[in-house]
């Protein structure tokens, strides 16, 4: 079974204007660096955002089909406190995620996404899990809060009670979000104080992967997902193989989860290609590195199946 542990539905009205602006500005600077092209903001807005907004649900299910992905975890993102108001409230966005899961119970798994600084976060989480059938919690520290803030401990306690995992965005992030609170070191306190809580550090912390490896090596309840590494795998395949191997060696392959961070890479490396690249590790690993079929199959889905009790 293949499970995408980390994906999103990008609907224009669900996220604040600055977030979309950040994506366009990043795409502009990449175009400048890679293609030496100066693309005006308006033009880049069309190029970068239109494909992200196009028929979110239908596109996601189509991509899953093409990639052979059996199940996808969809993660709502609460950017309102950290950035600015959204046209659709976070309560409504969560409800819509839960509804999509109900509509496609074999394919989609929804997590609750809420800013822990909200006064009703514990009650809201409980409602999402117990009434709406959601399966985990997504937190986005890059909106400006530190995961080890003691004010959030009741929320983690609730996750332990409900037996659900918490997935944290981890790693440096684009404007207007903040990188510092998304450093993996801030997960260490939480992992220490809640040994029965399953924490997932998203994106293998990107370029902070060594810091994540250091923390996760001493905290067995920290898992990692490899979402958002598409470009790295395409551009620096050997480096990626070595990094993944380090994680397997030091954490064990049972704590590494496949994910895409879709639809962010839809245009450059769709889920089908990413699944192929990960599957291909079996045949195409660089000299001196070997991955086993057991490892690849656990990473692609077996581990997520276990964590999510599927
Ligand atoms: Zn994400």
PDB file of C-alpha atoms and ligand atoms in Angstrom:
ATOM      1  CA  UNK A   1       0.000   0.000   0.000  1.00  0.00           C
ATOM      2  CA  UNK A   2       1.254   3.489  -0.859  1.00  0.00           C
ATOM      3  CA  UNK A   3       0.304   6.313   1.492  1.00  0.00           C
ATOM      4  CA  UNK A   4       1.059   9.976   0.940  1.00  0.00           C
ATOM      5  CA  UNK A   5       1.457  11.210   4.500  1.00  0.00           C
ATOM      6  CA  UNK A   6       1.563  14.890   3.625  1.00  0.00           C
ATOM      7  CA  UNK A   7      -0.614  16.719   1.126  1.00  0.00           C
ATOM      8  CA  UNK A   8      -2.814  19.799   0.927  1.00  0.00           C
ATOM      9  CA  UNK A   9      -5.793  21.169  -0.906  1.00  0.00           C
ATOM     10  CA  UNK A  10      -4.964  24.618  -2.171  1.00  0.00           C
ATOM     11  CA  UNK A  11      -8.093  26.722  -2.462  1.00  0.00           C
ATOM     12  CA  UNK A  12      -7.527  30.421  -3.046  1.00  0.00           C
ATOM     13  CA  UNK A  13      -9.978  31.579  -0.395  1.00  0.00           C
ATOM     14  CA  UNK A  14      -8.619  29.263   2.292  1.00  0.00           C
ATOM     15  CA  UNK A  15      -5.215  30.882   2.751  1.00  0.00           C
ATOM     16  CA  UNK A  16      -4.143  34.508   3.240  1.00  0.00           C
ATOM     17  CA  UNK A  17      -2.974  36.716   0.394  1.00  0.00           C
ATOM     18  CA  UNK A  18       0.607  36.975   1.745  1.00  0.00           C
ATOM     19  CA  UNK A  19       1.044  33.220   1.539  1.00  0.00           C
ATOM     20  CA  UNK A  20       0.238  33.226  -2.192  1.00  0.00           C
ATOM     21  CA  UNK A  21       2.483  36.252  -2.622  1.00  0.00           C
ATOM     22  CA  UNK A  22       5.324  34.334  -0.999  1.00  0.00           C
ATOM     23  CA  UNK A  23       4.952  31.493  -3.490  1.00  0.00           C
ATOM     24  CA  UNK A  24       5.036  33.917  -6.430  1.00  0.00           C
ATOM     25  CA  UNK A  25       8.081  35.777  -5.091  1.00  0.00           C
ATOM     26  CA  UNK A  26       9.928  32.499  -4.512  1.00  0.00           C
ATOM     27  CA  UNK A  27       9.108  31.341  -8.035  1.00  0.00           C
ATOM     28  CA  UNK A  28      10.366  34.683  -9.373  1.00  0.00           C
ATOM     29  CA  UNK A  29      13.705  34.353  -7.622  1.00  0.00           C
ATOM     30  CA  UNK A  30      14.077  30.733  -8.763  1.00  0.00           C
ATOM     31  CA  UNK A  31      13.350  31.738 -12.368  1.00  0.00           C
ATOM     32  CA  UNK A  32      16.005  34.395 -12.067  1.00  0.00           C
ATOM     33  CA  UNK A  33      18.569  32.025 -10.599  1.00  0.00           C
ATOM     34  CA  UNK A  34      17.944  28.985 -12.768  1.00  0.00           C
ATOM     35  CA  UNK A  35      16.741  30.424 -16.069  1.00  0.00           C
ATOM     36  CA  UNK A  36      18.191  33.948 -15.780  1.00  0.00           C
ATOM     37  CA  UNK A  37      14.670  35.187 -16.509  1.00  0.00           C
ATOM     38  CA  UNK A  38      13.025  38.281 -15.045  1.00  0.00           C
ATOM     39  CA  UNK A  39       9.358  37.374 -14.892  1.00  0.00           C
ATOM     40  CA  UNK A  40       7.022  40.157 -13.701  1.00  0.00           C
ATOM     41  CA  UNK A  41       4.897  39.452 -10.617  1.00  0.00           C
ATOM     42  CA  UNK A  42       1.552  39.384 -12.482  1.00  0.00           C
ATOM     43  CA  UNK A  43       2.826  36.950 -15.045  1.00  0.00           C
ATOM     44  CA  UNK A  44       4.448  34.694 -12.471  1.00  0.00           C
ATOM     45  CA  UNK A  45       1.244  34.775 -10.428  1.00  0.00           C
ATOM     46  CA  UNK A  46      -0.570  33.130 -13.332  1.00  0.00           C
ATOM     47  CA  UNK A  47       2.204  30.609 -13.983  1.00  0.00           C
ATOM     48  CA  UNK A  48       2.725  29.617 -10.350  1.00  0.00           C
ATOM     49  CA  UNK A  49      -0.725  29.827  -8.796  1.00  0.00           C
ATOM     50  CA  UNK A  50      -3.240  28.815 -11.462  1.00  0.00           C
ATOM     51  CA  UNK A  51      -2.186  25.128 -11.495  1.00  0.00           C
ATOM     52  CA  UNK A  52      -2.278  25.038  -7.686  1.00  0.00           C
ATOM     53  CA  UNK A  53      -5.837  26.319  -7.508  1.00  0.00           C
ATOM     54  CA  UNK A  54      -7.237  24.244 -10.368  1.00  0.00           C
ATOM     55  CA  UNK A  55      -9.918  21.799  -9.205  1.00  0.00           C
ATOM     56  CA  UNK A  56      -8.126  20.830  -6.008  1.00  0.00           C
ATOM     57  CA  UNK A  57     -10.095  17.705  -5.112  1.00  0.00           C
ATOM     58  CA  UNK A  58     -10.358  16.306  -8.621  1.00  0.00           C
ATOM     59  CA  UNK A  59      -6.713  16.997  -9.383  1.00  0.00           C
ATOM     60  CA  UNK A  60      -5.580  15.328  -6.150  1.00  0.00           C
ATOM     61  CA  UNK A  61      -7.589  12.165  -6.795  1.00  0.00           C
ATOM     62  CA  UNK A  62      -6.370  12.087 -10.403  1.00  0.00           C
ATOM     63  CA  UNK A  63      -2.752  12.409  -9.303  1.00  0.00           C
ATOM     64  CA  UNK A  64      -3.201   9.639  -6.741  1.00  0.00           C
ATOM     65  CA  UNK A  65      -4.638   7.399  -9.433  1.00  0.00           C
ATOM     66  CA  UNK A  66      -1.755   8.114 -11.799  1.00  0.00           C
ATOM     67  CA  UNK A  67       0.832   7.526  -9.068  1.00  0.00           C
ATOM     68  CA  UNK A  68      -0.747   4.394  -7.618  1.00  0.00           C
ATOM     69  CA  UNK A  69      -1.153   6.137  -4.255  1.00  0.00           C
ATOM     70  CA  UNK A  70      -3.831   4.348  -2.244  1.00  0.00           C
ATOM     71  CA  UNK A  71      -4.399   6.919   0.476  1.00  0.00           C
ATOM     72  CA  UNK A  72      -3.487  10.547   1.023  1.00  0.00           C
ATOM     73  CA  UNK A  73      -3.428  12.495   4.252  1.00  0.00           C
ATOM     74  CA  UNK A  74      -4.820  15.998   3.706  1.00  0.00           C
ATOM     75  CA  UNK A  75      -3.643  18.695   6.095  1.00  0.00           C
ATOM     76  CA  UNK A  76      -5.522  21.958   6.725  1.00  0.00           C
ATOM     77  CA  UNK A  77      -3.278  24.934   7.490  1.00  0.00           C
ATOM     78  CA  UNK A  78      -4.232  27.592  10.011  1.00  0.00           C
ATOM     79  CA  UNK A  79      -2.409  30.767   8.971  1.00  0.00           C
ATOM     80  CA  UNK A  80      -4.846  33.288  10.383  1.00  0.00           C
ATOM     81  CA  UNK A  81      -3.091  34.226  13.634  1.00  0.00           C
ATOM     82  CA  UNK A  82       0.393  34.208  12.131  1.00  0.00           C
ATOM     83  CA  UNK A  83      -0.463  35.995   8.898  1.00  0.00           C
ATOM     84  CA  UNK A  84      -3.906  37.473   8.362  1.00  0.00           C
ATOM     85  CA  UNK A  85      -7.604  36.723   8.076  1.00  0.00           C
ATOM     86  CA  UNK A  86      -8.788  34.208   5.540  1.00  0.00           C
ATOM     87  CA  UNK A  87     -12.071  34.398   3.661  1.00  0.00           C
ATOM     88  CA  UNK A  88     -13.106  30.962   4.940  1.00  0.00           C
ATOM     89  CA  UNK A  89     -12.757  30.345   8.691  1.00  0.00           C
ATOM     90  CA  UNK A  90     -10.431  27.611   9.918  1.00  0.00           C
ATOM     91  CA  UNK A  91     -13.375  25.785  11.507  1.00  0.00           C
ATOM     92  CA  UNK A  92     -15.097  25.673   8.131  1.00  0.00           C
ATOM     93  CA  UNK A  93     -11.895  24.597   6.354  1.00  0.00           C
ATOM     94  CA  UNK A  94     -11.476  21.713   8.775  1.00  0.00           C
ATOM     95  CA  UNK A  95     -15.101  20.719   8.308  1.00  0.00           C
ATOM     96  CA  UNK A  96     -14.631  20.726   4.531  1.00  0.00           C
ATOM     97  CA  UNK A  97     -11.566  18.486   4.873  1.00  0.00           C
ATOM     98  CA  UNK A  98     -13.580  16.079   7.034  1.00  0.00           C
ATOM     99  CA  UNK A  99     -16.383  16.119   4.477  1.00  0.00           C
ATOM    100  CA  UNK A 100     -13.986  15.222   1.665  1.00  0.00           C
ATOM    101  CA  UNK A 101     -12.735  12.308   3.726  1.00  0.00           C
ATOM    102  CA  UNK A 102     -16.318  11.128   4.158  1.00  0.00           C
ATOM    103  CA  UNK A 103     -16.881  11.461   0.430  1.00  0.00           C
ATOM    104  CA  UNK A 104     -13.756   9.394  -0.379  1.00  0.00           C
ATOM    105  CA  UNK A 105     -13.313   7.195   2.710  1.00  0.00           C
ATOM    106  CA  UNK A 106     -10.978   4.751   0.980  1.00  0.00           C
ATOM    107  CA  UNK A 107      -8.732   7.425  -0.461  1.00  0.00           C
ATOM    108  CA  UNK A 108      -8.524  10.474   1.809  1.00  0.00           C
ATOM    109  CA  UNK A 109      -7.557  10.850   5.473  1.00  0.00           C
ATOM    110  CA  UNK A 110      -8.027  14.272   7.055  1.00  0.00           C
ATOM    111  CA  UNK A 111      -6.031  15.698   9.953  1.00  0.00           C
ATOM    112  CA  UNK A 112      -7.199  18.618  12.077  1.00  0.00           C
ATOM    113  CA  UNK A 113      -5.182  21.745  11.338  1.00  0.00           C
ATOM    114  CA  UNK A 114      -5.365  24.413  14.022  1.00  0.00           C
ATOM    115  CA  UNK A 115      -3.147  27.091  15.520  1.00  0.00           C
ATOM    116  CA  UNK A 116      -2.464  25.959  19.108  1.00  0.00           C
ATOM    117  CA  UNK A 117      -2.618  29.608  20.214  1.00  0.00           C
ATOM    118  CA  UNK A 118      -6.379  29.528  19.635  1.00  0.00           C
ATOM    119  CA  UNK A 119      -8.189  29.310  22.956  1.00  0.00           C
ATOM    120  CA  UNK A 120     -10.507  26.577  21.711  1.00  0.00           C
ATOM    121  CA  UNK A 121      -7.793  24.397  20.138  1.00  0.00           C
ATOM    122  CA  UNK A 122      -8.180  21.449  22.545  1.00  0.00           C
ATOM    123  CA  UNK A 123     -11.973  21.339  22.237  1.00  0.00           C
ATOM    124  CA  UNK A 124     -11.771  21.828  18.499  1.00  0.00           C
ATOM    125  CA  UNK A 125      -9.307  18.973  18.102  1.00  0.00           C
ATOM    126  CA  UNK A 126     -11.539  16.672  20.120  1.00  0.00           C
ATOM    127  CA  UNK A 127     -14.536  17.588  17.994  1.00  0.00           C
ATOM    128  CA  UNK A 128     -12.588  16.989  14.777  1.00  0.00           C
ATOM    129  CA  UNK A 129     -11.429  13.560  15.908  1.00  0.00           C
ATOM    130  CA  UNK A 130     -14.503  12.305  17.725  1.00  0.00           C
ATOM    131  CA  UNK A 131     -17.349  13.862  15.721  1.00  0.00           C
ATOM    132  CA  UNK A 132     -15.830  14.309  12.292  1.00  0.00           C
ATOM    133  CA  UNK A 133     -13.612  11.219  12.260  1.00  0.00           C
ATOM    134  CA  UNK A 134     -10.321  13.023  11.545  1.00  0.00           C
ATOM    135  CA  UNK A 135      -7.140  11.046  12.260  1.00  0.00           C
ATOM    136  CA  UNK A 136      -4.368  13.325  13.482  1.00  0.00           C
ATOM    137  CA  UNK A 137      -3.223  16.875  14.168  1.00  0.00           C
ATOM    138  CA  UNK A 138      -1.197  19.169  11.900  1.00  0.00           C
ATOM    139  CA  UNK A 139       0.661  22.099  13.474  1.00  0.00           C
ATOM    140  CA  UNK A 140       2.506  24.814  11.591  1.00  0.00           C
ATOM    141  CA  UNK A 141       5.105  26.414  13.912  1.00  0.00           C
ATOM    142  CA  UNK A 142       6.347  28.576  11.008  1.00  0.00           C
ATOM    143  CA  UNK A 143       3.316  30.808  11.617  1.00  0.00           C
ATOM    144  CA  UNK A 144       5.185  32.016  14.699  1.00  0.00           C
ATOM    145  CA  UNK A 145       4.886  29.705  17.709  1.00  0.00           C
ATOM    146  CA  UNK A 146       7.383  27.369  19.330  1.00  0.00           C
ATOM    147  CA  UNK A 147       6.219  23.739  19.676  1.00  0.00           C
ATOM    148  CA  UNK A 148       7.752  23.433  23.166  1.00  0.00           C
ATOM    149  CA  UNK A 149       5.643  26.299  24.566  1.00  0.00           C
ATOM    150  CA  UNK A 150       4.122  24.884  27.771  1.00  0.00           C
ATOM    151  CA  UNK A 151       0.787  26.536  26.906  1.00  0.00           C
ATOM    152  CA  UNK A 152       0.319  23.836  24.271  1.00  0.00           C
ATOM    153  CA  UNK A 153       0.862  20.902  26.591  1.00  0.00           C
ATOM    154  CA  UNK A 154      -2.880  20.314  27.178  1.00  0.00           C
ATOM    155  CA  UNK A 155      -3.204  19.933  23.404  1.00  0.00           C
ATOM    156  CA  UNK A 156      -0.443  17.300  23.294  1.00  0.00           C
ATOM    157  CA  UNK A 157      -1.978  15.547  26.289  1.00  0.00           C
ATOM    158  CA  UNK A 158      -5.239  15.390  24.350  1.00  0.00           C
ATOM    159  CA  UNK A 159      -3.442  13.850  21.367  1.00  0.00           C
ATOM    160  CA  UNK A 160      -2.064  11.132  23.646  1.00  0.00           C
ATOM    161  CA  UNK A 161      -5.567  10.511  25.051  1.00  0.00           C
ATOM    162  CA  UNK A 162      -7.021  10.341  21.554  1.00  0.00           C
ATOM    163  CA  UNK A 163      -4.097   8.161  20.361  1.00  0.00           C
ATOM    164  CA  UNK A 164      -3.396  10.348  17.338  1.00  0.00           C
ATOM    165  CA  UNK A 165      -0.088  11.529  15.826  1.00  0.00           C
ATOM    166  CA  UNK A 166       0.945  15.195  15.554  1.00  0.00           C
ATOM    167  CA  UNK A 167       2.634  16.317  12.358  1.00  0.00           C
ATOM    168  CA  UNK A 168       4.761  19.489  12.590  1.00  0.00           C
ATOM    169  CA  UNK A 169       6.012  21.497   9.670  1.00  0.00           C
ATOM    170  CA  UNK A 170       9.788  21.343  10.089  1.00  0.00           C
ATOM    171  CA  UNK A 171      12.592  23.164   8.294  1.00  0.00           C
ATOM    172  CA  UNK A 172      13.348  26.576   6.758  1.00  0.00           C
ATOM    173  CA  UNK A 173      10.413  28.102   4.944  1.00  0.00           C
ATOM    174  CA  UNK A 174       9.617  30.848   2.460  1.00  0.00           C
ATOM    175  CA  UNK A 175       8.376  34.386   3.126  1.00  0.00           C
ATOM    176  CA  UNK A 176       6.162  35.395   4.912  1.00  0.00           C
ATOM    177  CA  UNK A 177       6.450  32.390   7.236  1.00  0.00           C
ATOM    178  CA  UNK A 178       9.164  32.059   9.893  1.00  0.00           C
ATOM    179  CA  UNK A 179      11.918  29.485   9.962  1.00  0.00           C
ATOM    180  CA  UNK A 180      13.208  29.680  13.540  1.00  0.00           C
ATOM    181  CA  UNK A 181      10.218  28.116  15.336  1.00  0.00           C
ATOM    182  CA  UNK A 182      10.250  25.360  12.704  1.00  0.00           C
ATOM    183  CA  UNK A 183      13.718  24.182  13.743  1.00  0.00           C
ATOM    184  CA  UNK A 184      13.607  20.519  14.812  1.00  0.00           C
ATOM    185  CA  UNK A 185      15.302  21.249  18.147  1.00  0.00           C
ATOM    186  CA  UNK A 186      11.992  22.606  19.468  1.00  0.00           C
ATOM    187  CA  UNK A 187      10.437  19.160  19.059  1.00  0.00           C
ATOM    188  CA  UNK A 188      12.858  17.636  21.548  1.00  0.00           C
ATOM    189  CA  UNK A 189      11.087  18.931  24.692  1.00  0.00           C
ATOM    190  CA  UNK A 190       7.734  17.739  23.393  1.00  0.00           C
ATOM    191  CA  UNK A 191       9.112  14.301  22.563  1.00  0.00           C
ATOM    192  CA  UNK A 192      10.744  14.105  26.022  1.00  0.00           C
ATOM    193  CA  UNK A 193       7.690  15.258  27.954  1.00  0.00           C
ATOM    194  CA  UNK A 194       5.257  13.104  25.959  1.00  0.00           C
ATOM    195  CA  UNK A 195       6.987   9.779  25.348  1.00  0.00           C
ATOM    196  CA  UNK A 196       3.690   8.207  24.262  1.00  0.00           C
ATOM    197  CA  UNK A 197       3.016  10.864  21.649  1.00  0.00           C
ATOM    198  CA  UNK A 198       3.891  10.153  18.015  1.00  0.00           C
ATOM    199  CA  UNK A 199       5.533  13.248  16.530  1.00  0.00           C
ATOM    200  CA  UNK A 200       6.136  13.559  12.810  1.00  0.00           C
ATOM    201  CA  UNK A 201       8.737  16.089  11.643  1.00  0.00           C
ATOM    202  CA  UNK A 202       7.647  17.037   8.138  1.00  0.00           C
ATOM    203  CA  UNK A 203       9.983  17.444   5.159  1.00  0.00           C
ATOM    204  CA  UNK A 204      12.815  15.682   7.014  1.00  0.00           C
ATOM    205  CA  UNK A 205      13.460  19.292   8.159  1.00  0.00           C
ATOM    206  CA  UNK A 206      14.761  20.127   4.659  1.00  0.00           C
ATOM    207  CA  UNK A 207      18.330  21.500   4.891  1.00  0.00           C
ATOM    208  CA  UNK A 208      18.246  21.130   8.681  1.00  0.00           C
ATOM    209  CA  UNK A 209      18.107  17.360   8.245  1.00  0.00           C
ATOM    210  CA  UNK A 210      21.286  16.829  10.270  1.00  0.00           C
ATOM    211  CA  UNK A 211      19.792  18.620  13.262  1.00  0.00           C
ATOM    212  CA  UNK A 212      16.640  16.542  12.942  1.00  0.00           C
ATOM    213  CA  UNK A 213      18.700  13.382  12.702  1.00  0.00           C
ATOM    214  CA  UNK A 214      20.542  14.352  15.916  1.00  0.00           C
ATOM    215  CA  UNK A 215      17.261  14.904  17.784  1.00  0.00           C
ATOM    216  CA  UNK A 216      15.313  11.965  16.352  1.00  0.00           C
ATOM    217  CA  UNK A 217      18.208   9.585  17.024  1.00  0.00           C
ATOM    218  CA  UNK A 218      17.712  10.149  20.758  1.00  0.00           C
ATOM    219  CA  UNK A 219      13.906  10.416  20.738  1.00  0.00           C
ATOM    220  CA  UNK A 220      12.291   7.240  19.425  1.00  0.00           C
ATOM    221  CA  UNK A 221       8.834   8.844  19.216  1.00  0.00           C
ATOM    222  CA  UNK A 222       9.926  11.248  16.467  1.00  0.00           C
ATOM    223  CA  UNK A 223       9.098  10.121  12.922  1.00  0.00           C
ATOM    224  CA  UNK A 224      10.014  11.966   9.733  1.00  0.00           C
ATOM    225  CA  UNK A 225       8.293  12.469   6.401  1.00  0.00           C
ATOM    226  CA  UNK A 226      10.161  12.968   3.126  1.00  0.00           C
ATOM    227  CA  UNK A 227       7.618  15.324   1.566  1.00  0.00           C
ATOM    228  CA  UNK A 228       8.964  18.352  -0.255  1.00  0.00           C
ATOM    229  CA  UNK A 229      12.239  16.663  -1.255  1.00  0.00           C
ATOM    230  CA  UNK A 230      11.160  16.239  -4.886  1.00  0.00           C
ATOM    231  CA  UNK A 231      13.515  18.856  -6.326  1.00  0.00           C
ATOM    232  CA  UNK A 232      16.400  17.608  -4.218  1.00  0.00           C
ATOM    233  CA  UNK A 233      15.859  14.045  -5.405  1.00  0.00           C
ATOM    234  CA  UNK A 234      15.732  15.187  -9.017  1.00  0.00           C
ATOM    235  CA  UNK A 235      18.710  17.546  -8.822  1.00  0.00           C
ATOM    236  CA  UNK A 236      20.975  15.755  -6.337  1.00  0.00           C
ATOM    237  CA  UNK A 237      19.956  12.126  -6.416  1.00  0.00           C
ATOM    238  CA  UNK A 238      23.132  10.735  -4.866  1.00  0.00           C
ATOM    239  CA  UNK A 239      23.064  13.213  -2.000  1.00  0.00           C
ATOM    240  CA  UNK A 240      19.457  12.285  -1.288  1.00  0.00           C
ATOM    241  CA  UNK A 241      20.295   8.571  -1.279  1.00  0.00           C
ATOM    242  CA  UNK A 242      23.070   9.145   1.248  1.00  0.00           C
ATOM    243  CA  UNK A 243      20.850  11.281   3.480  1.00  0.00           C
ATOM    244  CA  UNK A 244      17.999   8.774   3.410  1.00  0.00           C
ATOM    245  CA  UNK A 245      20.446   5.979   4.171  1.00  0.00           C
ATOM    246  CA  UNK A 246      21.728   7.905   7.217  1.00  0.00           C
ATOM    247  CA  UNK A 247      18.173   8.184   8.514  1.00  0.00           C
ATOM    248  CA  UNK A 248      17.564   4.485   7.942  1.00  0.00           C
ATOM    249  CA  UNK A 249      20.829   3.584   9.681  1.00  0.00           C
ATOM    250  CA  UNK A 250      20.302   5.834  12.686  1.00  0.00           C
ATOM    251  CA  UNK A 251      16.519   5.742  13.192  1.00  0.00           C
ATOM    252  CA  UNK A 252      15.521   2.499  11.535  1.00  0.00           C
ATOM    253  CA  UNK A 253      13.414   2.376   8.397  1.00  0.00           C
ATOM    254  CA  UNK A 254      10.189   2.109  10.400  1.00  0.00           C
ATOM    255  CA  UNK A 255      10.240   5.831  11.313  1.00  0.00           C
ATOM    256  CA  UNK A 256      10.405   7.263   7.793  1.00  0.00           C
ATOM    257  CA  UNK A 257       7.228   8.148   5.911  1.00  0.00           C
ATOM    258  CA  UNK A 258       6.562   8.928   2.270  1.00  0.00           C
ATOM    259  CA  UNK A 259       4.831  12.220   1.458  1.00  0.00           C
ATOM    260  CA  UNK A 260       4.603  14.697  -1.409  1.00  0.00           C
ATOM    261  CA  UNK A 261       3.612  18.075   0.082  1.00  0.00           C
ATOM    262  CA  UNK A 262       1.279  18.275  -2.909  1.00  0.00           C
ATOM    263  CA  UNK A 263       0.187  20.205  -4.819  1.00  0.00           C
ATOM    264  CA  UNK A 264       3.347  22.293  -4.432  1.00  0.00           C
ATOM    265  CA  UNK A 265       5.436  20.218  -6.859  1.00  0.00           C
ATOM    266  CA  UNK A 266       2.646  19.392  -9.308  1.00  0.00           C
ATOM    267  CA  UNK A 267       4.370  21.140 -12.209  1.00  0.00           C
ATOM    268  CA  UNK A 268       7.940  19.963 -11.715  1.00  0.00           C
ATOM    269  CA  UNK A 269       7.661  16.527 -10.130  1.00  0.00           C
ATOM    270  CA  UNK A 270       4.106  15.162  -9.885  1.00  0.00           C
ATOM    271  CA  UNK A 271       3.425  12.434  -7.294  1.00  0.00           C
ATOM    272  CA  UNK A 272       3.725   9.749  -9.997  1.00  0.00           C
ATOM    273  CA  UNK A 273       7.338  10.744 -10.659  1.00  0.00           C
ATOM    274  CA  UNK A 274       8.187  10.996  -6.965  1.00  0.00           C
ATOM    275  CA  UNK A 275       6.792   7.526  -6.240  1.00  0.00           C
ATOM    276  CA  UNK A 276       8.819   6.200  -9.199  1.00  0.00           C
ATOM    277  CA  UNK A 277      11.985   7.850  -7.893  1.00  0.00           C
ATOM    278  CA  UNK A 278      11.544   6.338  -4.438  1.00  0.00           C
ATOM    279  CA  UNK A 279      10.695   2.912  -5.880  1.00  0.00           C
ATOM    280  CA  UNK A 280      13.710   3.254  -8.173  1.00  0.00           C
ATOM    281  CA  UNK A 281      16.054   3.452  -5.154  1.00  0.00           C
ATOM    282  CA  UNK A 282      16.018  -0.344  -5.207  1.00  0.00           C
ATOM    283  CA  UNK A 283      17.720  -0.548  -8.612  1.00  0.00           C
ATOM    284  CA  UNK A 284      19.425   2.806  -8.959  1.00  0.00           C
ATOM    285  CA  UNK A 285      21.168   3.528  -5.681  1.00  0.00           C
ATOM    286  CA  UNK A 286      24.712   4.903  -5.990  1.00  0.00           C
ATOM    287  CA  UNK A 287      27.730   2.736  -5.334  1.00  0.00           C
ATOM    288  CA  UNK A 288      28.169   1.604  -1.775  1.00  0.00           C
ATOM    289  CA  UNK A 289      24.516   2.210  -0.833  1.00  0.00           C
ATOM    290  CA  UNK A 290      21.810  -0.403  -0.866  1.00  0.00           C
ATOM    291  CA  UNK A 291      18.144  -0.160  -0.067  1.00  0.00           C
ATOM    292  CA  UNK A 292      16.045  -3.252   0.504  1.00  0.00           C
ATOM    293  CA  UNK A 293      12.538  -3.938  -0.793  1.00  0.00           C
ATOM    294  CA  UNK A 294      11.386  -4.157   2.809  1.00  0.00           C
ATOM    295  CA  UNK A 295      12.700  -0.663   3.571  1.00  0.00           C
ATOM    296  CA  UNK A 296      11.153   0.906   0.470  1.00  0.00           C
ATOM    297  CA  UNK A 297       7.770  -0.672   1.030  1.00  0.00           C
ATOM    298  CA  UNK A 298       7.718   0.399   4.703  1.00  0.00           C
ATOM    299  CA  UNK A 299       8.627   3.983   3.751  1.00  0.00           C
ATOM    300  CA  UNK A 300       6.089   4.154   0.926  1.00  0.00           C
ATOM    301  CA  UNK A 301       3.180   3.027   3.076  1.00  0.00           C
ATOM    302  CA  UNK A 302       3.705   0.323   5.678  1.00  0.00           C
ATOM    303  CA  UNK A 303       4.886   2.739   8.357  1.00  0.00           C
ATOM    304  CA  UNK A 304       2.020   5.183   7.794  1.00  0.00           C
ATOM    305  CA  UNK A 305      -0.445   2.306   7.873  1.00  0.00           C
ATOM    306  CA  UNK A 306       0.836   1.375  11.327  1.00  0.00           C
ATOM    307  CA  UNK A 307       0.836   4.933  12.716  1.00  0.00           C
ATOM    308  CA  UNK A 308      -2.646   5.665  11.419  1.00  0.00           C
ATOM    309  CA  UNK A 309      -4.033   2.279  12.523  1.00  0.00           C
ATOM    310  CA  UNK A 310      -5.297   1.444   9.043  1.00  0.00           C
TER     311      UNK A 310
HETATM  312 ZN1  LIG B   1       2.927  20.882   3.805  1.00  0.00          ZN
END
